[in-house]
Amino acid sequence: MGKVLVLGAYGLIGAACVTALRARGAEVIGLGRSEMAARRAHPGIGWIFCNMAVQTVADWRRHLTGVSVVVNAAGALQDGARDSLHAIHDSTIANLCAAARGSDLRIIQISAAGVSPEASTEFFRSKARGDAHVRASGLDWTVLRPTLVIGRTAYGGTALLRGVAGLPMIGARVFDACPVQAVALEELAGAVADCTEGKMPSRQSYDLTEQPVRGFGETVALFRNWLGFAPFAWRVPVPPVAMRLAGWGADALGWLGWRSPLRTSALQSIADGVTGDPSGWLAAGGRAFTPLPEVLANTPATLQERWFARLYPMMPLVIATLSLFWLVSGLVGLWQFGRAAEMLTMRGLPDGLAGLVVGVGAIADIALGALVLYRPWAVRACLAMVVVSLGYMAGAAVIAPDLWADPAGPMVKVIPAMVLALLGTGMLEER
């Protein structure tokens, strides 16, 4: 098999591919941007750390030195602050293929079922352009097009399914009849390993999916049953306009670095149907993929899956609450600047120092309330909220200890806000 370079090797699919390839004795190298995520996913392999979206043909020639097979498991759902579909799905693949032209490199391109130049979303259109670069490369290539990928790890579509299935008592009736097929993550990774070893005919495109087709509503019900929750007591229809508004809001947050599974690309993909035709794979000798009910039965849900399903829909509420709390706190401090400063001067602080404390505190509160909305800084903002809260509590203990006995509880209320910020730091971990 030789040396295998896996692009996006710490992502949902990429990490599973690394595990499957190593189990078959391959020497694997990963490529990704985040060293922390890489070391957590697979500390035992070699890594190339770079932003693949900006790598030139010359850069790819260096990365491909000694490499026999490239598995492209990198991808993004939609353009945003951290992602460019054209760069990740299109120009990156064009540069990689140009760098390998004339060699005996084998490329395993992991695409998606339903891609086409005329697709309804740029995700599928950009994936189709990348697939076209691979097919035109003159290399030994295989394009694999999975449907909805289901694994123990929750990310993207699988996270959305668990979150929707985990809603307490009341379910959302949305996309109920839209057709969905799935493929187990481990079986997808096994198919990648088969193609890497040359067990399947190359220069072919294959849809990888189970054969049964079910509606999205039935899929949600399967996940809810798998999680061990009782059926929904009520299911409330969600108007299309509400879904459009949610998608537009998620798109806007994408430019602040948030990769919500509710962005318009994901919603449109579900509305279009997530289906494929496995006949080509089966005719070529590939193994049939396990139907979703059996996949779920073979991997029983544990407490961690139930916690995730319950907490995942709460994360946007946690971030919104923290942002609102700190923004309002700072704005009220500026609005009531004189009264706030007077509270400190009454307790012995000089006028100038009291004004400085109130002004700095208000600006810090507003800054933290804004920064927590920017995904790359959200964790640090939550940690800073804890530190600032501790500072407020310590300052009150020294300067105004009577505030701790105030009937309105201004200092006591800092404690749950601090705990919520600590909770946010844990919930914001992506991989």
mmCIF file of C-alpha atoms in Angstrom, residues 168-365:
data_model
loop_
_atom_site.group_PDB
_atom_site.id
_atom_site.type_symbol
_atom_site.label_atom_id
_atom_site.label_comp_id
_atom_site.label_asym_id
_atom_site.label_seq_id
_atom_site.Cartn_x
_atom_site.Cartn_y
_atom_site.Cartn_z
ATOM 1 C CA PRO A 168 -37.596 17.048 25.601
ATOM 2 C CA MET A 169 -41.166 15.842 25.058
ATOM 3 C CA ILE A 170 -41.994 18.098 22.110
ATOM 4 C CA GLY A 171 -40.521 17.234 18.713
ATOM 5 C CA ALA A 172 -40.242 19.356 15.602
ATOM 6 C CA ARG A 173 -42.136 18.094 12.570
ATOM 7 C CA VAL A 174 -39.910 19.210 9.718
ATOM 8 C CA PHE A 175 -38.758 17.502 6.508
ATOM 9 C CA ASP A 176 -40.677 14.413 7.644
ATOM 10 C CA ALA A 177 -41.151 12.934 4.167
ATOM 11 C CA CYS A 178 -37.757 13.937 2.736
ATOM 12 C CA PRO A 179 -35.894 10.713 1.819
ATOM 13 C CA VAL A 180 -32.761 9.809 3.743
ATOM 14 C CA GLN A 181 -30.220 7.009 3.450
ATOM 15 C CA ALA A 182 -27.215 6.484 5.672
ATOM 16 C CA VAL A 183 -23.874 4.720 5.791
ATOM 17 C CA ALA A 184 -21.944 3.645 8.883
ATOM 18 C CA LEU A 185 -18.725 5.583 9.435
ATOM 19 C CA GLU A 186 -16.678 2.440 10.054
ATOM 20 C CA GLU A 187 -17.980 0.827 6.855
ATOM 21 C CA LEU A 188 -17.196 3.968 4.868
ATOM 22 C CA ALA A 189 -13.664 3.908 6.284
ATOM 23 C CA GLY A 190 -13.407 0.218 5.358
ATOM 24 C CA ALA A 191 -14.459 1.035 1.786
ATOM 25 C CA VAL A 192 -11.755 3.715 1.650
ATOM 26 C CA ALA A 193 -9.188 1.172 2.832
ATOM 27 C CA ASP A 194 -10.371 -1.336 0.200
ATOM 28 C CA CYS A 195 -9.923 1.241 -2.551
ATOM 29 C CA THR A 196 -6.558 2.282 -1.154
ATOM 30 C CA GLU A 197 -5.390 -1.334 -1.358
ATOM 31 C CA GLY A 198 -6.654 -1.630 -4.944
ATOM 32 C CA LYS A 199 -9.368 -4.160 -4.106
ATOM 33 C CA MET A 200 -11.991 -2.238 -6.077
ATOM 34 C CA PRO A 201 -11.834 -1.236 -9.776
ATOM 35 C CA SER A 202 -10.333 2.237 -10.032
ATOM 36 C CA ARG A 203 -11.292 5.206 -12.222
ATOM 37 C CA GLN A 204 -14.865 4.706 -11.054
ATOM 38 C CA SER A 205 -17.318 6.716 -8.953
ATOM 39 C CA TYR A 206 -19.333 4.823 -6.337
ATOM 40 C CA ASP A 207 -22.280 5.789 -4.165
ATOM 41 C CA LEU A 208 -21.823 4.337 -0.685
ATOM 42 C CA THR A 209 -25.087 3.819 1.134
ATOM 43 C CA GLU A 210 -27.504 1.410 2.691
ATOM 44 C CA GLN A 211 -30.272 0.317 0.365
ATOM 45 C CA PRO A 212 -33.417 1.116 2.429
ATOM 46 C CA VAL A 213 -34.797 4.651 2.082
ATOM 47 C CA ARG A 214 -36.795 6.306 4.887
ATOM 48 C CA GLY A 215 -38.138 9.764 5.635
ATOM 49 C CA PHE A 216 -36.238 12.239 7.778
ATOM 50 C CA GLY A 217 -38.971 12.013 10.411
ATOM 51 C CA GLU A 218 -38.578 8.229 10.624
ATOM 52 C CA THR A 219 -34.794 8.682 10.874
ATOM 53 C CA VAL A 220 -35.238 11.044 13.820
ATOM 54 C CA ALA A 221 -37.567 8.502 15.463
ATOM 55 C CA LEU A 222 -34.930 5.778 15.026
ATOM 56 C CA PHE A 223 -32.356 7.953 16.771
ATOM 57 C CA ARG A 224 -34.739 8.854 19.591
ATOM 58 C CA ASN A 225 -35.471 5.185 20.196
ATOM 59 C CA TRP A 226 -31.737 4.420 20.034
ATOM 60 C CA LEU A 227 -31.072 7.075 22.676
ATOM 61 C CA GLY A 228 -33.594 5.356 24.956
ATOM 62 C CA PHE A 229 -36.038 8.267 25.102
ATOM 63 C CA ALA A 230 -39.813 7.799 25.020
ATOM 64 C CA PRO A 231 -41.575 8.865 21.813
ATOM 65 C CA PHE A 232 -42.405 12.563 21.614
ATOM 66 C CA ALA A 233 -45.595 13.481 23.470
ATOM 67 C CA TRP A 234 -46.310 16.088 20.793
ATOM 68 C CA ARG A 235 -44.796 16.900 17.423
ATOM 69 C CA VAL A 236 -45.223 20.500 16.338
ATOM 70 C CA PRO A 237 -45.081 21.407 12.634
ATOM 71 C CA VAL A 238 -42.356 23.962 11.884
ATOM 72 C CA PRO A 239 -43.437 26.490 9.210
ATOM 73 C CA PRO A 240 -41.097 26.759 6.194
ATOM 74 C CA VAL A 241 -40.599 30.453 6.917
ATOM 75 C CA ALA A 242 -39.251 29.555 10.373
ATOM 76 C CA MET A 243 -36.724 27.157 8.826
ATOM 77 C CA ARG A 244 -35.669 29.812 6.318
ATOM 78 C CA LEU A 245 -35.146 32.328 9.114
ATOM 79 C CA ALA A 246 -33.151 29.769 11.109
ATOM 80 C CA GLY A 247 -31.009 29.042 8.061
ATOM 81 C CA TRP A 248 -30.343 32.706 7.370
ATOM 82 C CA GLY A 249 -29.436 33.275 11.010
ATOM 83 C CA ALA A 250 -27.067 30.303 10.969
ATOM 84 C CA ASP A 251 -25.511 31.605 7.727
ATOM 85 C CA ALA A 252 -24.868 34.978 9.372
ATOM 86 C CA LEU A 253 -23.258 33.264 12.351
ATOM 87 C CA GLY A 254 -21.073 31.373 9.883
ATOM 88 C CA TRP A 255 -19.269 34.638 9.169
ATOM 89 C CA LEU A 256 -18.497 34.815 12.886
ATOM 90 C CA GLY A 257 -16.878 31.376 12.648
ATOM 91 C CA TRP A 258 -19.810 29.179 13.762
ATOM 92 C CA ARG A 259 -20.331 25.969 11.748
ATOM 93 C CA SER A 260 -23.976 25.371 12.517
ATOM 94 C CA PRO A 261 -25.688 22.313 10.978
ATOM 95 C CA LEU A 262 -28.732 24.570 10.479
ATOM 96 C CA ARG A 263 -27.127 26.617 7.695
ATOM 97 C CA THR A 264 -29.086 26.870 4.479
ATOM 98 C CA SER A 265 -26.849 24.362 2.664
ATOM 99 C CA ALA A 266 -27.644 21.653 5.219
ATOM 100 C CA LEU A 267 -31.355 22.434 5.283
ATOM 101 C CA GLN A 268 -31.567 22.460 1.486
ATOM 102 C CA SER A 269 -29.682 19.153 1.312
ATOM 103 C CA ILE A 270 -32.219 17.525 3.629
ATOM 104 C CA ALA A 271 -35.092 19.047 1.687
ATOM 105 C CA ASP A 272 -33.632 17.682 -1.572
ATOM 106 C CA GLY A 273 -33.163 14.240 -0.038
ATOM 107 C CA VAL A 274 -29.959 12.455 0.998
ATOM 108 C CA THR A 275 -29.957 9.367 -1.200
ATOM 109 C CA GLY A 276 -27.649 7.346 -3.422
ATOM 110 C CA ASP A 277 -27.537 4.249 -5.604
ATOM 111 C CA PRO A 278 -25.183 1.530 -4.285
ATOM 112 C CA SER A 279 -25.669 -0.753 -7.314
ATOM 113 C CA GLY A 280 -22.357 0.250 -8.903
ATOM 114 C CA TRP A 281 -20.445 -0.521 -5.715
ATOM 115 C CA LEU A 282 -22.172 -3.861 -5.267
ATOM 116 C CA ALA A 283 -21.693 -4.832 -8.922
ATOM 117 C CA ALA A 284 -17.967 -4.158 -8.592
ATOM 118 C CA GLY A 285 -17.739 -6.595 -5.683
ATOM 119 C CA GLY A 286 -18.090 -4.194 -2.777
ATOM 120 C CA ARG A 287 -19.705 -5.305 0.449
ATOM 121 C CA ALA A 288 -23.286 -4.256 1.138
ATOM 122 C CA PHE A 289 -23.688 -1.551 3.745
ATOM 123 C CA THR A 290 -25.573 -2.246 6.956
ATOM 124 C CA PRO A 291 -29.047 -0.652 7.242
ATOM 125 C CA LEU A 292 -29.297 2.162 9.780
ATOM 126 C CA PRO A 293 -31.490 0.315 12.340
ATOM 127 C CA GLU A 294 -28.903 -2.454 12.507
ATOM 128 C CA VAL A 295 -26.040 0.060 12.719
ATOM 129 C CA LEU A 296 -27.705 1.680 15.716
ATOM 130 C CA ALA A 297 -28.483 -1.692 17.310
ATOM 131 C CA ASN A 298 -24.824 -2.699 16.972
ATOM 132 C CA THR A 299 -23.643 0.446 18.786
ATOM 133 C CA PRO A 300 -25.932 0.911 21.815
ATOM 134 C CA ALA A 301 -26.233 4.470 23.097
ATOM 135 C CA THR A 302 -24.611 5.261 26.423
ATOM 136 C CA LEU A 303 -24.932 8.091 28.917
ATOM 137 C CA GLN A 304 -22.545 10.238 26.897
ATOM 138 C CA GLU A 305 -24.796 10.023 23.812
ATOM 139 C CA ARG A 306 -27.842 10.973 25.876
ATOM 140 C CA TRP A 307 -26.015 13.899 27.473
ATOM 141 C CA PHE A 308 -24.899 15.122 24.073
ATOM 142 C CA ALA A 309 -28.398 14.859 22.609
ATOM 143 C CA ARG A 310 -29.843 16.866 25.499
ATOM 144 C CA LEU A 311 -27.097 19.480 25.689
ATOM 145 C CA TYR A 312 -26.374 20.066 21.997
ATOM 146 C CA PRO A 313 -29.531 22.117 21.325
ATOM 147 C CA MET A 314 -28.739 24.140 24.478
ATOM 148 C CA MET A 315 -25.360 25.412 23.260
ATOM 149 C CA PRO A 316 -26.744 28.338 21.197
ATOM 150 C CA LEU A 317 -28.907 29.310 24.199
ATOM 151 C CA VAL A 318 -25.878 29.210 26.525
ATOM 152 C CA ILE A 319 -23.829 31.464 24.227
ATOM 153 C CA ALA A 320 -26.730 33.860 23.598
ATOM 154 C CA THR A 321 -27.446 34.110 27.350
ATOM 155 C CA LEU A 322 -23.806 34.805 28.202
ATOM 156 C CA SER A 323 -23.543 37.422 25.477
ATOM 157 C CA LEU A 324 -26.767 39.162 26.512
ATOM 158 C CA PHE A 325 -25.897 39.068 30.215
ATOM 159 C CA TRP A 326 -22.491 40.676 29.753
ATOM 160 C CA LEU A 327 -23.575 43.169 27.100
ATOM 161 C CA VAL A 328 -26.523 44.385 29.188
ATOM 162 C CA SER A 329 -24.354 44.526 32.312
ATOM 163 C CA GLY A 330 -21.823 46.743 30.551
ATOM 164 C CA LEU A 331 -24.397 48.951 28.836
ATOM 165 C CA VAL A 332 -26.334 49.487 32.069
ATOM 166 C CA GLY A 333 -23.064 50.379 33.785
ATOM 167 C CA LEU A 334 -22.421 53.107 31.214
ATOM 168 C CA TRP A 335 -26.053 54.280 31.268
ATOM 169 C CA GLN A 336 -26.065 54.499 35.062
ATOM 170 C CA PHE A 337 -22.448 55.610 35.241
ATOM 171 C CA GLY A 338 -23.018 58.295 37.885
ATOM 172 C CA ARG A 339 -25.032 56.063 40.191
ATOM 173 C CA ALA A 340 -22.549 53.200 39.828
ATOM 174 C CA ALA A 341 -19.612 55.471 40.645
ATOM 175 C CA GLU A 342 -21.527 56.950 43.583
ATOM 176 C CA MET A 343 -21.942 53.488 45.080
ATOM 177 C CA LEU A 344 -18.158 53.224 45.216
ATOM 178 C CA THR A 345 -17.463 56.739 46.472
ATOM 179 C CA MET A 346 -19.960 56.159 49.294
ATOM 180 C CA ARG A 347 -17.723 53.296 50.359
ATOM 181 C CA GLY A 348 -14.569 55.388 50.468
ATOM 182 C CA LEU A 349 -13.123 55.316 46.924
ATOM 183 C CA PRO A 350 -11.936 58.649 45.474
ATOM 184 C CA ASP A 351 -14.137 60.073 42.705
ATOM 185 C CA GLY A 352 -11.552 59.567 39.968
ATOM 186 C CA LEU A 353 -10.779 55.983 40.933
ATOM 187 C CA ALA A 354 -14.476 55.127 41.268
ATOM 188 C CA GLY A 355 -15.168 56.458 37.776
ATOM 189 C CA LEU A 356 -12.203 54.533 36.369
ATOM 190 C CA VAL A 357 -13.359 51.263 37.973
ATOM 191 C CA VAL A 358 -16.901 51.653 36.641
ATOM 192 C CA GLY A 359 -15.726 52.651 33.156
ATOM 193 C CA VAL A 360 -13.182 49.859 32.811
ATOM 194 C CA GLY A 361 -15.644 47.304 34.164
ATOM 195 C CA ALA A 362 -18.406 48.379 31.768
ATOM 196 C CA ILE A 363 -16.102 48.303 28.744
ATOM 197 C CA ALA A 364 -14.743 44.883 29.786
ATOM 198 C CA ASP A 365 -18.288 43.529 30.132
#
